[in-house]
PDB file of C-alpha atoms in Angstrom:
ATOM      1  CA  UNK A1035      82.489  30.589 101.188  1.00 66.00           C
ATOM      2  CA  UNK A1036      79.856  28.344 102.621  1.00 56.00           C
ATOM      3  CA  UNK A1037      77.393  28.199  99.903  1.00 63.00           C
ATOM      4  CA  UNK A1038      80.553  28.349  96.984  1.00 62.00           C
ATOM      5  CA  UNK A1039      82.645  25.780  98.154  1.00 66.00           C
ATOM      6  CA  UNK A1040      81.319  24.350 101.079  1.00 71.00           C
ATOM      7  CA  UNK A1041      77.620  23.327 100.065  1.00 82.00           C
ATOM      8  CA  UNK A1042      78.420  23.358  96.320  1.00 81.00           C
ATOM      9  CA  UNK A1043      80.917  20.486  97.176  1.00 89.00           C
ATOM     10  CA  UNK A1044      78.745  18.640  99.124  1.00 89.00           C
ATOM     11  CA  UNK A1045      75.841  18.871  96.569  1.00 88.00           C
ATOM     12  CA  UNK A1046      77.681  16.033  94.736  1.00 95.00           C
ATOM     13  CA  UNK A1047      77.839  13.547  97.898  1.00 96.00           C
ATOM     14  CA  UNK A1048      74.676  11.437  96.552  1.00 96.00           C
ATOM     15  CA  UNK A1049      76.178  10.453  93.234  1.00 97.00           C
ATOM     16  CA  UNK A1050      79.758   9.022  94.930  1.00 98.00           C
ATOM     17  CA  UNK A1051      80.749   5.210  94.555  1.00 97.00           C
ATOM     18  CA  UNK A1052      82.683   2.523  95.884  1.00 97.00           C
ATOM     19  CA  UNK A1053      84.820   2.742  98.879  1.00 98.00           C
ATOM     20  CA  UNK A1054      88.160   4.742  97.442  1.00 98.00           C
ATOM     21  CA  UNK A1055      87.989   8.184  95.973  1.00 98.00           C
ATOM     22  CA  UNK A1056      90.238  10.329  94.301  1.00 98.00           C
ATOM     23  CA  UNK A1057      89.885  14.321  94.053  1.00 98.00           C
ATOM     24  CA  UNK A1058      91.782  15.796  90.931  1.00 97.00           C
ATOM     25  CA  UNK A1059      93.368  19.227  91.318  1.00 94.00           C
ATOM     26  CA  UNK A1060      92.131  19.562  94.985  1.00 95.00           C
ATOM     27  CA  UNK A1061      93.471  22.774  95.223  1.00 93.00           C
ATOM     28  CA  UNK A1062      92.400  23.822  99.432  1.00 93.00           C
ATOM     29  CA  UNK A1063      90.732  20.407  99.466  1.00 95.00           C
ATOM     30  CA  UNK A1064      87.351  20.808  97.632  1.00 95.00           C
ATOM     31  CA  UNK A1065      85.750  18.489  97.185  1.00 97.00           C
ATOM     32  CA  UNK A1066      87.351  16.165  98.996  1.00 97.00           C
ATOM     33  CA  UNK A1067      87.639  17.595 101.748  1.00 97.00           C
ATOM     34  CA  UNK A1068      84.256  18.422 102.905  1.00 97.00           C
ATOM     35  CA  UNK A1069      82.944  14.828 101.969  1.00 98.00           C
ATOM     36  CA  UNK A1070      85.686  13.177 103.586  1.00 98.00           C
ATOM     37  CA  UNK A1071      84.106  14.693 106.739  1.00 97.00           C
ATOM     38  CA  UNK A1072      80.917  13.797 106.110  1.00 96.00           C
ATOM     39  CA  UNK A1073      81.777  10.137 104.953  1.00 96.00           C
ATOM     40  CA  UNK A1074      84.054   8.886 107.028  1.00 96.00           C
ATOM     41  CA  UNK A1075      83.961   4.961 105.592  1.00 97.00           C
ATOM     42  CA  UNK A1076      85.663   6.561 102.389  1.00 98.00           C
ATOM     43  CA  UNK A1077      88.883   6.682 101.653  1.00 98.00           C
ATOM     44  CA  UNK A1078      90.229  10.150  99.868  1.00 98.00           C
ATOM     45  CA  UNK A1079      93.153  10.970  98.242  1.00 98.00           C
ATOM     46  CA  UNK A1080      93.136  14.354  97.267  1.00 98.00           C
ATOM     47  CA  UNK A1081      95.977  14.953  94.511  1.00 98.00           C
ATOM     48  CA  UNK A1082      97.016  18.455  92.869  1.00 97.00           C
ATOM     49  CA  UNK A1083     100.595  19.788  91.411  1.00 96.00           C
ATOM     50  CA  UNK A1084     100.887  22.951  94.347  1.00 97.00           C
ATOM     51  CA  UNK A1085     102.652  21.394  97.412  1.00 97.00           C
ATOM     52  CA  UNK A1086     102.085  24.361  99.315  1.00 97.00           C
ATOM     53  CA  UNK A1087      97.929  24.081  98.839  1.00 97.00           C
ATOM     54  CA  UNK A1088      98.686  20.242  99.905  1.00 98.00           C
ATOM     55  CA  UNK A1089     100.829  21.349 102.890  1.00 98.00           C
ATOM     56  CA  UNK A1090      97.401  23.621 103.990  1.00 97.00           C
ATOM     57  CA  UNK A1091      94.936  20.378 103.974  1.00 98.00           C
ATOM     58  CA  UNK A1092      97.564  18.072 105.694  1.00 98.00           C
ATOM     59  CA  UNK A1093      97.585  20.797 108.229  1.00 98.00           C
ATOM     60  CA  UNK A1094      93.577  20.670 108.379  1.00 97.00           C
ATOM     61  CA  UNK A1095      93.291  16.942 108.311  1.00 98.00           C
ATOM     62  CA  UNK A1096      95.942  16.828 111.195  1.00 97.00           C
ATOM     63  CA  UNK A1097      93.667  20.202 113.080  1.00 97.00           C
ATOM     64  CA  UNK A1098      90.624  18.137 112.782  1.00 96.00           C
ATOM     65  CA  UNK A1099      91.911  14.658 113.116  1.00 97.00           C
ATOM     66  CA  UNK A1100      90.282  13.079 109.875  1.00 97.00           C
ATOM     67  CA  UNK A1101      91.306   9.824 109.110  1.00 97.00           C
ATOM     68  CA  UNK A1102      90.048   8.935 105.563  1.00 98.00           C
ATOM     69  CA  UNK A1103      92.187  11.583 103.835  1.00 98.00           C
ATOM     70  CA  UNK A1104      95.612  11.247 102.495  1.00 98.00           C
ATOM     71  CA  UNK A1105      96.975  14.075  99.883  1.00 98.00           C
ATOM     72  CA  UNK A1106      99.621  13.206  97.078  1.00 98.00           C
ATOM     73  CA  UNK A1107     101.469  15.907  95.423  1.00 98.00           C
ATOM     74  CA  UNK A1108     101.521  14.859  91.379  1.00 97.00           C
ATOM     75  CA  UNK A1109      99.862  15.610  88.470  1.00 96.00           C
ATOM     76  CA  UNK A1110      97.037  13.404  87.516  1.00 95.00           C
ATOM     77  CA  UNK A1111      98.145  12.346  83.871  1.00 94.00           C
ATOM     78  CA  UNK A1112     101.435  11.228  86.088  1.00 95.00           C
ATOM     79  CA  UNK A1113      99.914   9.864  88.897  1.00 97.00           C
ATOM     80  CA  UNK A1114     100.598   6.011  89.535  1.00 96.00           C
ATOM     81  CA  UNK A1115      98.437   3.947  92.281  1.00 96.00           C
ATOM     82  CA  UNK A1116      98.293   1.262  93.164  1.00 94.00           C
ATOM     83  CA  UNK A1117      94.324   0.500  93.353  1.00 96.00           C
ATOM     84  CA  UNK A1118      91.738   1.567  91.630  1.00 97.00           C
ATOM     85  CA  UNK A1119      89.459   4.343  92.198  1.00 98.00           C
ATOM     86  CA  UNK A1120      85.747   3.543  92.205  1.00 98.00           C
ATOM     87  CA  UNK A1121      84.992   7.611  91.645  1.00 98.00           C
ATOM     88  CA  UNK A1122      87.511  10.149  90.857  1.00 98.00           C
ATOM     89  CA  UNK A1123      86.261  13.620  90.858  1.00 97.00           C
ATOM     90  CA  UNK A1124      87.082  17.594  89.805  1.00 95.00           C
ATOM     91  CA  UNK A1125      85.818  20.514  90.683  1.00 91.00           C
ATOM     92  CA  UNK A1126      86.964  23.241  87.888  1.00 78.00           C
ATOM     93  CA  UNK A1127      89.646  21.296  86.435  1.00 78.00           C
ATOM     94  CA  UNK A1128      89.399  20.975  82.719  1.00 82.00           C
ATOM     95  CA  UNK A1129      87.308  20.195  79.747  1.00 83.00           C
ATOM     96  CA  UNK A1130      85.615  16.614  79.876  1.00 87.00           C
ATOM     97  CA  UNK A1131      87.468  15.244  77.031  1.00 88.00           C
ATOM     98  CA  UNK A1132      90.901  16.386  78.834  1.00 90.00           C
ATOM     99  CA  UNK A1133      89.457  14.554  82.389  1.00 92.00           C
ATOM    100  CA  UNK A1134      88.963  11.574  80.826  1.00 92.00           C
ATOM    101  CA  UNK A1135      92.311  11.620  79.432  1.00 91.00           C
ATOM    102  CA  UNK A1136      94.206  12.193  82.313  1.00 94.00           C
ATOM    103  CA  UNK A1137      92.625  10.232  85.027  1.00 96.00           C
ATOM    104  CA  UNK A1138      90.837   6.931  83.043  1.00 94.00           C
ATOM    105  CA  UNK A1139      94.112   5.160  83.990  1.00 95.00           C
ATOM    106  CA  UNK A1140      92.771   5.337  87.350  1.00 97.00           C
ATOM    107  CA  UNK A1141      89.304   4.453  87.271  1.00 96.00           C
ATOM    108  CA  UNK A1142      88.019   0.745  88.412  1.00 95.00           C
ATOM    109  CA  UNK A1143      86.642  -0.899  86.229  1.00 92.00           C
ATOM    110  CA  UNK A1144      83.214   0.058  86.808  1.00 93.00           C
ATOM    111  CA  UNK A1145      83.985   3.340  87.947  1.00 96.00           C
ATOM    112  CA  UNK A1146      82.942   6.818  87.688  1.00 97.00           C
ATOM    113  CA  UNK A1147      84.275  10.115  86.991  1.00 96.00           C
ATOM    114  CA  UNK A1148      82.590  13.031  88.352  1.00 96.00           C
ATOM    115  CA  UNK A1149      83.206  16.670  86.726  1.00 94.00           C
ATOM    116  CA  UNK A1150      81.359  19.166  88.552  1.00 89.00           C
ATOM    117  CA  UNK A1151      80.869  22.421  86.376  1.00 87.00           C
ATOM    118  CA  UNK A1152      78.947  25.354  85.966  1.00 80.00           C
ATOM    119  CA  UNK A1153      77.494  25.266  82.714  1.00 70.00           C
ATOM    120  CA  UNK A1154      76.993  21.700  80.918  1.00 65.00           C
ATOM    121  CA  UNK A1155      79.549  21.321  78.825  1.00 62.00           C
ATOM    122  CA  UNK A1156      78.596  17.541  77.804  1.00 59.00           C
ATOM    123  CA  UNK A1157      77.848  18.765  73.813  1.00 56.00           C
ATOM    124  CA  UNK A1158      81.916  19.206  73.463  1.00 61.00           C
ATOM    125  CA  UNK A1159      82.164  15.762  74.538  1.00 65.00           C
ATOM    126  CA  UNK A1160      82.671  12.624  72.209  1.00 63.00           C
ATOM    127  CA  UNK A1161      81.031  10.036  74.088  1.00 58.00           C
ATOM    128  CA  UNK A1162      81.117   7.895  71.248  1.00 54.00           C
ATOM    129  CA  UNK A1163      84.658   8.643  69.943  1.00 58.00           C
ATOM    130  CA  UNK A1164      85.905   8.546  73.869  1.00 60.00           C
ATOM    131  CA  UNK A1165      83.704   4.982  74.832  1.00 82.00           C
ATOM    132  CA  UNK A1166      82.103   6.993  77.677  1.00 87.00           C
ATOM    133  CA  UNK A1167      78.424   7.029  78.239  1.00 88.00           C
ATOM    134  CA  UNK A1168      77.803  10.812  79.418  1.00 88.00           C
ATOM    135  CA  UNK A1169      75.345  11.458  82.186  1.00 90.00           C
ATOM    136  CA  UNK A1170      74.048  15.282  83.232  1.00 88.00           C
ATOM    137  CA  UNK A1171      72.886  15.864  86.423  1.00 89.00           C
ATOM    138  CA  UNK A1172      71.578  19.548  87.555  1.00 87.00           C
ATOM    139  CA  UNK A1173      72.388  20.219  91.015  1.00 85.00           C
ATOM    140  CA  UNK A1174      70.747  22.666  93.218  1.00 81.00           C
ATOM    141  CA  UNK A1175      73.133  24.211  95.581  1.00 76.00           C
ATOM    142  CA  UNK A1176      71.332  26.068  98.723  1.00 75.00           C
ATOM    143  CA  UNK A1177      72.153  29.826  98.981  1.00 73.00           C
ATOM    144  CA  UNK A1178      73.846  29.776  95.298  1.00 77.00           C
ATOM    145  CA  UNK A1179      72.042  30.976  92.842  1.00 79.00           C
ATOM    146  CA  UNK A1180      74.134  30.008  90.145  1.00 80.00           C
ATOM    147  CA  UNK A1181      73.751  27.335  87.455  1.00 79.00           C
ATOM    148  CA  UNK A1182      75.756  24.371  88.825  1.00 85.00           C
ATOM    149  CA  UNK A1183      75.971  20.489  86.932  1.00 87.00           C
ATOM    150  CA  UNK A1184      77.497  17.613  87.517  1.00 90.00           C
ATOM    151  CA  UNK A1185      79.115  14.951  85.038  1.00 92.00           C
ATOM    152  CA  UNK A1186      79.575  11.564  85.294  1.00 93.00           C
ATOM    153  CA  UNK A1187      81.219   9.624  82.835  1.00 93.00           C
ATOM    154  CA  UNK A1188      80.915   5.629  82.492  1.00 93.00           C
ATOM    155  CA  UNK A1189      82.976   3.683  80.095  1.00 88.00           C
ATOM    156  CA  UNK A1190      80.533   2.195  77.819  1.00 77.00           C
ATOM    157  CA  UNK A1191      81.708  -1.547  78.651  1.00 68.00           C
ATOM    158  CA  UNK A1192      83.246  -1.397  81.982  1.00 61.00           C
ATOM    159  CA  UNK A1193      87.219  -2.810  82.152  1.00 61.00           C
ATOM    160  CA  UNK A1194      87.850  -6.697  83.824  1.00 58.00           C
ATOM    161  CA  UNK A1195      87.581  -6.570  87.131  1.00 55.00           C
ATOM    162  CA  UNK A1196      90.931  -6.591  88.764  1.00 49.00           C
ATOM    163  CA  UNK A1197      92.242  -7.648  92.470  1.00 45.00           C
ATOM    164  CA  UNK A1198      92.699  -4.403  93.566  1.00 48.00           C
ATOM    165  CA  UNK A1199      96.433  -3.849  91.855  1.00 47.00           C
ATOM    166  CA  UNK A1200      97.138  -1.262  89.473  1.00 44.00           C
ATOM    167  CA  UNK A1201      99.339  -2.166  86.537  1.00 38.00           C
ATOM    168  CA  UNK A1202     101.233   0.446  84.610  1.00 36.00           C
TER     169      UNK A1202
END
C-alpha cells in the first residue's frame, strides 16, 4: 500500500503546475489525494464516474480536515468547469491518445497533463497528429521495484490565455 499508491503517487509531486488541479478517474483518491496533503496551496478536484469511491474520500477529507480537495462525480469527457486546470492528472486511466481526448477541454492554456504509467507508452502516441509535444519522465518510486513513468503532454502552441472562465 505505501510504496504502490502512497509513494508512487507522490513520486509525481515535482512535475505539478499552477494553482488548480484536476485528478481523472480518482478512484480512492490517488493521486490526488496524497498531494493534496502534502500541498496544501493547491486546489484538487478529484473526479471519477463511482459515487460510492467519491463518497469514501469525502469521508477522508472530512476525517482529516483537508481543505484543498473537493470531489465531483462525472465522467471526464462530460465534465464542465468552470476554470481551467493548470495540470490535470491520471493514474491508470487510459491510453494517452484517449487522455488527451477526454480532458484537453479542461486544460489552461498553458497547461499540462500528467499520465502516470508503468511502461512508456509515448510510441502509440501521435504527438504530431494530436498538437501535443510528449515529454517522458522515469520515476523512481522508493520500496517499488517496478518500472514506473510519467507523461506530460503540452499542446504544441499553448491556447489564449483566458480570465479564468470556461466556455463550452
Amino acid at each position: 500500500m505505501v510504496s504502490k499508491h502512497l509513494l508512487d503517487s507522490l513520486s509525481i509531486a515535482p512535475f505539478l503546475q499552477g494553482t488548480r488541479a484536476l485528478d481523472v478517474g480518482t478512484g480512492a483518491g490517488f493521486p490526488g489525494l496524497p498531494l493534496a496533503m502534502i500541498q496544501p496551496d493547491r486546489d484538487w478536484v478529484l473526479l471519477d464516474s463511482n459515487a460510492k469511491k467519491l463518497r469514501f474520500i469525502d469521508h477522508v477529507v472530512l476525517t482529516l480536515g483537508i481543505h484543498n480537495v473537493e470531489t465531483v462525480h462525472a465522467r471526464a469527457e462530460s465534465f464542465v468547469s468552470e476554470r481551467a486546470f493548470d495540470t490535470v492528472v491520471c493514474r491508470a486511466f487510459t491510453a494517452l491518445d484517449r487522455f488527451a481526448a477526454m480532458t484537453q477541454h479542461l486544460l489552461a492554456g498553458d497547461g499540462v497533463l500528467l499520465a502516470m504509467k508503468g511502461r512508456s507508452d509515448t510510441e502509440t502516441f501521435d504527438s504530431s497528429e494530436q498538437q501535443w509535444s510528449v515529454e517522458n519522465h522515469p520515476l523512481v518510486v522508493p520500496l517499488l521495484n517496478e518500472e514506473r513513468h510519467l507523461i506530460a503532454l503540452r499542446r504544441h502552441r499553448p491556447m489564449p490565455a483566458d480570465d479564468g472562465q470556461r466556455m463550452t
